Coordinates of N, CA and C in Angstrom, one line a residue:
M336 N 22.9 32.9 2.2 CA 22.0 31.8 2.0 C 22.6 30.8 1.0
K337 N 22.5 29.6 1.3 CA 23.0 28.6 0.4 C 21.9 28.0 -0.5
T338 N 22.1 28.0 -1.8 CA 21.1 27.4 -2.6 C 21.4 26.0 -2.9
E339 N 20.4 25.1 -2.8 CA 20.6 23.7 -3.1 C 20.1 23.4 -4.5
T340 N 21.0 22.6 -5.2 CA 20.6 22.2 -6.5 C 20.5 20.7 -6.5
K341 N 19.5 20.2 -7.2 CA 19.4 18.7 -7.3 C 20.1 18.3 -8.6
R342 N 20.8 17.2 -8.4 CA 21.5 16.6 -9.6 C 21.0 15.2 -9.8
I343 N 20.8 14.9 -11.1 CA 20.4 13.6 -11.5 C 21.6 12.9 -11.9
S344 N 21.8 11.7 -11.3 CA 23.0 10.9 -11.6 C 22.9 10.5 -13.1
P345 N 24.0 10.4 -13.8 CA 24.0 10.0 -15.2 C 23.3 8.6 -15.4
R346 N 23.5 7.7 -14.4 CA 22.9 6.4 -14.6 C 21.4 6.5 -14.6
I347 N 20.8 7.3 -13.7 CA 19.3 7.4 -13.7 C 18.8 8.1 -14.9
A348 N 19.5 9.1 -15.4 CA 19.1 9.8 -16.6 C 19.1 8.9 -17.8
A349 N 20.1 8.0 -17.9 CA 20.2 7.1 -19.0 C 19.2 6.0 -19.0
D350 N 18.6 5.6 -17.8 CA 17.7 4.6 -17.7 C 16.2 5.1 -17.7
S351 N 16.0 6.4 -18.0 CA 14.7 7.0 -17.8 C 13.8 6.8 -19.0
G352 N 14.3 6.3 -20.2 CA 13.4 6.1 -21.4 C 13.0 4.7 -21.6
F353 N 12.2 4.5 -22.6 CA 11.8 3.2 -23.0 C 12.7 2.7 -24.2
T354 N 13.0 1.4 -24.2 CA 13.7 0.9 -25.3 C 12.8 0.5 -26.4
L355 N 13.3 0.4 -27.6 CA 12.4 0.0 -28.8 C 11.8 -1.3 -28.5
M356 N 12.5 -2.2 -27.9 CA 11.9 -3.6 -27.6 C 10.7 -3.4 -26.6
E357 N 10.8 -2.6 -25.6 CA 9.7 -2.4 -24.7 C 8.5 -1.9 -25.4
L358 N 8.7 -0.9 -26.2 CA 7.6 -0.3 -27.0 C 7.0 -1.3 -27.9
M359 N 7.8 -2.1 -28.6 CA 7.2 -3.2 -29.5 C 6.4 -4.2 -28.7
I360 N 6.9 -4.6 -27.5 CA 6.2 -5.5 -26.7 C 4.8 -5.0 -26.3
V361 N 4.8 -3.7 -25.9 CA 3.5 -3.0 -25.5 C 2.6 -3.0 -26.7
I362 N 3.1 -2.7 -27.9 CA 2.2 -2.7 -29.1 C 1.6 -4.1 -29.4
V363 N 2.4 -5.1 -29.2 CA 2.0 -6.5 -29.5 C 0.9 -6.8 -28.4
I364 N 1.1 -6.5 -27.2 CA 0.1 -6.8 -26.1 C -1.2 -6.0 -26.4
L365 N -1.1 -4.8 -26.8 CA -2.3 -4.0 -27.1 C -3.0 -4.6 -28.3
G366 N -2.2 -5.1 -29.3 CA -2.8 -5.7 -30.5 C -3.6 -7.0 -30.1
I367 N -3.0 -7.8 -29.2 CA -3.6 -9.0 -28.8 C -4.9 -8.7 -28.1
L368 N -4.8 -7.7 -27.1 CA -6.1 -7.4 -26.4 C -7.1 -6.8 -27.3
A369 N -6.8 -6.0 -28.3 CA -7.7 -5.5 -29.2 C -8.3 -6.6 -30.1
G370 N -7.5 -7.6 -30.5 CA -7.9 -8.7 -31.3 C -8.9 -9.6 -30.5
L371 N -8.8 -9.6 -29.2 CA -9.8 -10.4 -28.4 C -11.0 -9.6 -28.1
V372 N -10.9 -8.3 -27.9 CA -12.0 -7.5 -27.4 C -12.9 -7.0 -28.6
V373 N -12.2 -6.5 -29.7 CA -12.9 -5.9 -30.8 C -14.0 -6.8 -31.4
P374 N -13.7 -8.1 -31.7 CA -14.7 -8.9 -32.3 C -16.0 -9.1 -31.4
K375 N -15.8 -9.1 -30.1 CA -16.9 -9.3 -29.2 C -17.8 -8.1 -29.1
I376 N -17.3 -6.9 -29.3 CA -18.1 -5.7 -29.2 C -18.6 -5.1 -30.5
M377 N -18.1 -5.6 -31.6 CA -18.6 -5.1 -32.9 C -19.9 -5.8 -33.3
D378 N -20.8 -5.0 -34.0 CA -22.0 -5.6 -34.4 C -21.9 -6.4 -35.7
E379 N -21.0 -6.1 -36.5 CA -20.8 -6.8 -37.8 C -19.7 -7.7 -37.8
P380 N -19.9 -9.0 -37.9 CA -18.8 -10.0 -37.8 C -17.8 -9.8 -38.9
H381 N -18.2 -9.4 -40.1 CA -17.2 -9.2 -41.2 C -16.2 -8.1 -40.8
K382 N -16.7 -7.0 -40.4 CA -15.8 -5.9 -40.0 C -14.9 -6.3 -38.9
A383 N -15.4 -7.1 -37.9 CA -14.6 -7.6 -36.8 C -13.4 -8.4 -37.3
R384 N -13.7 -9.3 -38.3 CA -12.7 -10.1 -38.9 C -11.6 -9.3 -39.6
V385 N -12.1 -8.3 -40.3 CA -11.1 -7.4 -41.0 C -10.2 -6.7 -40.0
V386 N -10.8 -6.2 -39.0 CA -10.0 -5.6 -37.9 C -9.0 -6.6 -37.3
K387 N -9.4 -7.8 -37.1 CA -8.6 -8.8 -36.5 C -7.4 -9.1 -37.5
A388 N -7.7 -9.3 -38.8 CA -6.7 -9.5 -39.8 C -5.6 -8.4 -39.8
R389 N -6.1 -7.2 -39.7 CA -5.2 -6.0 -39.7 C -4.3 -6.0 -38.5
L390 N -4.9 -6.4 -37.3 CA -4.1 -6.4 -36.1 C -3.1 -7.6 -36.2
Q391 N -3.5 -8.7 -36.7 CA -2.5 -9.8 -36.8 C -1.4 -9.4 -37.8
M392 N -1.7 -8.8 -38.9 CA -0.7 -8.3 -39.8 C 0.3 -7.3 -39.1
E393 N -0.2 -6.5 -38.3 CA 0.6 -5.6 -37.5 C 1.6 -6.3 -36.6
Q394 N 1.1 -7.3 -36.0 CA 1.9 -8.2 -35.1 C 3.0 -8.9 -35.9
L395 N 2.6 -9.4 -37.0 CA 3.6 -10.0 -37.9 C 4.6 -9.0 -38.4
S396 N 4.2 -7.8 -38.7 CA 5.1 -6.8 -39.1 C 6.1 -6.4 -38.0
V397 N 5.7 -6.4 -36.8 CA 6.6 -6.1 -35.6 C 7.6 -7.2 -35.6
G398 N 7.2 -8.5 -35.7 CA 8.1 -9.6 -35.8 C 9.1 -9.5 -36.9
L399 N 8.6 -9.1 -38.1 CA 9.5 -9.0 -39.3 C 10.5 -7.9 -39.1
E400 N 10.1 -6.8 -38.5 CA 11.1 -5.7 -38.2 C 12.1 -6.1 -37.2
S401 N 11.7 -6.9 -36.2 CA 12.7 -7.4 -35.2 C 13.7 -8.3 -35.9
F402 N 13.2 -9.2 -36.7 CA 14.0 -10.1 -37.5 C 15.1 -9.4 -38.3
R403 N 14.6 -8.3 -39.0 CA 15.5 -7.5 -39.8 C 16.5 -6.8 -39.0
M404 N 16.1 -6.2 -37.8 CA 17.1 -5.5 -37.0 C 18.2 -6.5 -36.5
D405 N 17.8 -7.7 -36.1 CA 18.7 -8.7 -35.6 C 19.6 -9.3 -36.7
N406 N 19.1 -9.5 -37.9 CA 19.8 -10.2 -38.9 C 20.2 -9.4 -40.2
G407 N 19.7 -8.2 -40.3 CA 20.0 -7.3 -41.4 C 19.3 -7.6 -42.7
F408 N 18.3 -8.4 -42.7 CA 17.4 -8.7 -43.9 C 16.1 -9.3 -43.4
Y409 N 15.1 -9.2 -44.3 CA 13.8 -9.8 -44.0 C 13.9 -11.2 -44.5
P410 N 13.1 -12.1 -44.0 CA 13.0 -13.5 -44.5 C 12.6 -13.4 -46.0
T411 N 13.1 -14.3 -46.8 CA 12.7 -14.4 -48.2 C 11.3 -15.0 -48.3
T412 N 10.7 -14.9 -49.5 CA 9.4 -15.5 -49.7 C 9.5 -17.0 -49.4
E413 N 10.5 -17.6 -49.9 CA 10.7 -19.1 -49.7 C 10.8 -19.4 -48.2
Q414 N 11.5 -18.6 -47.4 CA 11.6 -18.8 -46.0 C 10.3 -18.6 -45.3
G415 N 9.5 -17.6 -45.8 CA 8.2 -17.3 -45.3 C 8.1 -16.8 -43.9
L416 N 6.9 -16.6 -43.5 CA 6.6 -16.1 -42.1 C 7.0 -17.2 -41.1
E417 N 7.3 -18.4 -41.5 CA 7.7 -19.5 -40.6 C 9.1 -19.1 -40.0
A418 N 9.8 -18.2 -40.7 CA 11.1 -17.7 -40.1 C 10.9 -16.9 -38.9
L419 N 9.7 -16.5 -38.6 CA 9.5 -15.8 -37.3 C 9.3 -16.7 -36.1
V420 N 9.0 -18.0 -36.4 CA 8.8 -18.9 -35.3 C 10.0 -19.8 -35.1
A421 N 10.7 -20.2 -36.2 CA 11.8 -21.1 -36.2 C 12.9 -20.6 -37.1
K422 N 14.2 -20.7 -36.7 CA 15.3 -20.3 -37.5 C 15.3 -21.0 -38.9
P423 N 15.3 -20.2 -40.0 CA 15.4 -20.8 -41.3 C 16.6 -21.7 -41.5
N424 N 16.5 -22.8 -42.1 CA 17.6 -23.7 -42.3 C 18.1 -23.8 -43.8
F425 N 17.6 -22.8 -44.6 CA 18.0 -22.7 -46.0 C 18.0 -21.2 -46.4
G426 N 18.6 -20.9 -47.5 CA 18.7 -19.5 -47.9 C 19.7 -18.7 -47.1
R427 N 19.5 -17.5 -47.1 CA 20.4 -16.6 -46.4 C 20.4 -16.9 -44.9
E428 N 21.5 -17.0 -44.3 CA 21.6 -17.4 -42.9 C 21.3 -16.3 -41.9
A429 N 20.4 -16.6 -40.9 CA 20.1 -15.6 -39.9 C 21.0 -15.8 -38.7
V430 N 22.2 -15.2 -38.8 CA 23.2 -15.5 -37.8 C 22.9 -15.0 -36.4
N431 N 22.1 -13.9 -36.3 CA 21.7 -13.4 -35.0 C 20.3 -13.7 -34.6
Y432 N 19.8 -14.9 -35.0 CA 18.4 -15.3 -34.8 C 18.2 -15.3 -33.3
R433 N 17.1 -14.7 -32.9 CA 16.7 -14.6 -31.4 C 16.2 -16.0 -30.9
T434 N 16.7 -16.4 -29.8 CA 16.3 -17.6 -29.1 C 14.8 -17.4 -28.8
G435 N 14.0 -18.4 -29.2 CA 12.5 -18.3 -29.0 C 11.8 -17.7 -30.2
G436 N 12.5 -17.2 -31.2 CA 11.8 -16.7 -32.4 C 11.3 -15.3 -32.2
Y437 N 10.5 -14.8 -33.1 CA 10.0 -13.4 -33.1 C 8.5 -13.3 -32.8
V438 N 7.8 -14.4 -33.0 CA 6.4 -14.5 -32.5 C 6.2 -15.9 -31.9
A439 N 5.3 -16.0 -31.0 CA 5.0 -17.3 -30.3 C 4.5 -18.3 -31.3
R440 N 3.6 -17.9 -32.2 CA 3.1 -18.9 -33.1 C 2.6 -18.0 -34.3
L441 N 2.4 -18.7 -35.5 CA 1.9 -18.0 -36.6 C 0.4 -18.1 -36.6
P442 N -0.2 -16.9 -36.6 CA -1.7 -16.9 -36.7 C -2.2 -17.2 -38.1
K443 N -3.4 -17.8 -38.1 CA -4.1 -17.9 -39.4 C -5.0 -16.7 -39.5
D444 N -5.4 -16.3 -40.7 CA -6.3 -15.2 -40.7 C -7.7 -15.6 -40.1
P445 N -8.6 -14.6 -40.0 CA -9.9 -14.9 -39.3 C -10.7 -15.9 -40.1
W446 N -10.4 -16.2 -41.3 CA -11.1 -17.2 -42.1 C -10.4 -18.5 -42.1
D447 N -9.4 -18.7 -41.2 CA -8.7 -19.9 -41.0 C -7.8 -20.3 -42.2
T448 N -7.2 -19.3 -42.8 CA -6.3 -19.5 -44.0 C -4.9 -18.8 -43.6
E449 N -3.9 -19.4 -44.2 CA -2.5 -18.9 -44.0 C -2.4 -17.5 -44.7
Y450 N -1.7 -16.6 -44.0 CA -1.4 -15.3 -44.7 C -0.4 -15.5 -45.8
V451 N -0.5 -14.7 -46.8 CA 0.4 -14.8 -48.0 C 1.5 -13.8 -47.8
Y452 N 2.8 -14.2 -47.8 CA 3.9 -13.3 -47.5 C 4.8 -13.3 -48.7
T453 N 5.2 -12.2 -49.2 CA 6.2 -12.1 -50.3 C 7.3 -11.0 -49.9
A454 N 8.5 -11.4 -50.2 CA 9.6 -10.4 -49.9 C 10.7 -10.6 -50.9
P455 N 11.1 -9.6 -51.6 CA 10.6 -8.3 -51.5 C 9.2 -8.2 -52.1
G456 N 8.4 -7.3 -51.6 CA 7.0 -7.1 -52.0 C 6.9 -6.1 -53.1
K457 N 5.8 -6.0 -53.7 CA 5.5 -5.1 -54.8 C 5.2 -3.7 -54.2
H458 N 4.9 -3.6 -52.9 CA 4.4 -2.4 -52.3 C 5.4 -2.0 -51.2
G459 N 6.4 -2.7 -50.9 CA 7.4 -2.4 -49.9 C 8.4 -3.5 -49.7
A460 N 9.1 -3.5 -48.6 CA 10.1 -4.5 -48.4 C 9.5 -5.9 -48.3
Y461 N 8.3 -5.9 -47.9 CA 7.5 -7.2 -47.9 C 6.0 -6.9 -48.0
D462 N 5.2 -7.8 -48.4 CA 3.8 -7.7 -48.5 C 3.2 -8.9 -47.7
I463 N 2.1 -8.6 -46.9 CA 1.4 -9.6 -46.3 C -0.1 -9.5 -46.7
T464 N -0.7 -10.6 -47.1 CA -2.1 -10.5 -47.6 C -2.9 -11.6 -47.0
S465 N -4.2 -11.3 -46.8 CA -5.2 -12.3 -46.4 C -6.2 -12.2 -47.6
Y466 N -6.6 -13.3 -48.1 CA -7.5 -13.4 -49.3 C -8.9 -13.2 -48.9
G467 N -9.2 -13.0 -47.6 CA -10.6 -12.7 -47.2 C -11.5 -13.9 -47.1
A468 N -12.8 -13.7 -47.1 CA -13.7 -14.8 -46.9 C -13.7 -15.9 -47.9
D469 N -13.4 -15.6 -49.2 CA -13.4 -16.6 -50.2 C -12.1 -17.3 -50.3
S470 N -11.0 -16.9 -49.6 CA -9.7 -17.5 -49.6 C -9.1 -17.6 -51.0
E471 N -9.5 -16.6 -51.9 CA -8.9 -16.6 -53.2 C -8.5 -15.1 -53.5
A472 N -7.5 -15.0 -54.3 CA -7.0 -13.6 -54.7 C -8.1 -12.8 -55.3
G473 N -8.1 -11.5 -55.0 CA -9.1 -10.6 -55.6 C -10.4 -10.7 -54.8
G474 N -11.5 -10.3 -55.3 CA -12.8 -10.3 -54.7 C -13.3 -9.0 -54.3
E475 N -14.6 -8.9 -54.0 CA -15.2 -7.7 -53.6 C -16.0 -7.9 -52.3
D476 N -16.3 -6.8 -51.6 CA -17.1 -6.8 -50.4 C -16.4 -7.7 -49.3
T477 N -17.2 -8.8 -48.9 CA -16.6 -9.6 -47.8 C -15.5 -10.6 -48.4
D478 N -15.5 -10.7 -49.7 CA -14.4 -11.5 -50.3 C -13.2 -10.7 -50.6
A479 N -13.1 -9.4 -50.4 CA -12.0 -8.6 -50.7 C -10.8 -9.0 -50.0
D480 N -9.6 -8.8 -50.6 CA -8.3 -9.1 -50.0 C -8.0 -8.0 -49.0
I481 N -7.3 -8.4 -47.9 CA -6.8 -7.4 -46.9 C -5.3 -7.5 -47.0
N482 N -4.7 -6.3 -47.3 CA -3.3 -6.1 -47.5 C -2.6 -5.3 -46.5
S483 N -1.4 -5.7 -46.2 CA -0.6 -4.9 -45.1 C -0.3 -3.5 -45.5
W484 N -0.2 -3.2 -46.8 CA 0.1 -1.9 -47.3 C -1.1 -0.9 -47.4
E485 N -2.2 -1.4 -47.2 CA -3.4 -0.6 -47.3 C -4.0 -0.3 -45.9
T486 N -4.3 0.9 -45.6 CA -5.0 1.2 -44.4 C -6.3 1.8 -44.6
K487 N -7.3 1.3 -43.9 CA -8.7 1.8 -44.1 C -9.3 2.0 -42.8

């Protein structure tokens, strides 16, 4: 009796996983969907805004990590998050800048204020902050800052 064995071609075996870019795209899509759905189903508008801010920060973090992988560094504080939308024309040169940028557009936080970006950050390679409802540093309750390095 002859036994048959199935062989997987090396090409198929090599193509069977997900690339980092595919996974990052899925994470961004899920973040966008969650950002659209969560505020509609939550009872408390402030909590929905905080969730939306955290999701937007996560999307910006994915863009920053992609920028770093392509160029070997994070954008400086002076280059700001704008470096994710358009190639910086000052400071350290981003020689492998991706055509089309790293995010389609820069979101404002749920209180219609720009996110604050610093690199290097005090809490990591970079820090992203939303000043909350009062649009000022510090604050408590609904005015509390939302920071990329804090998870709640």
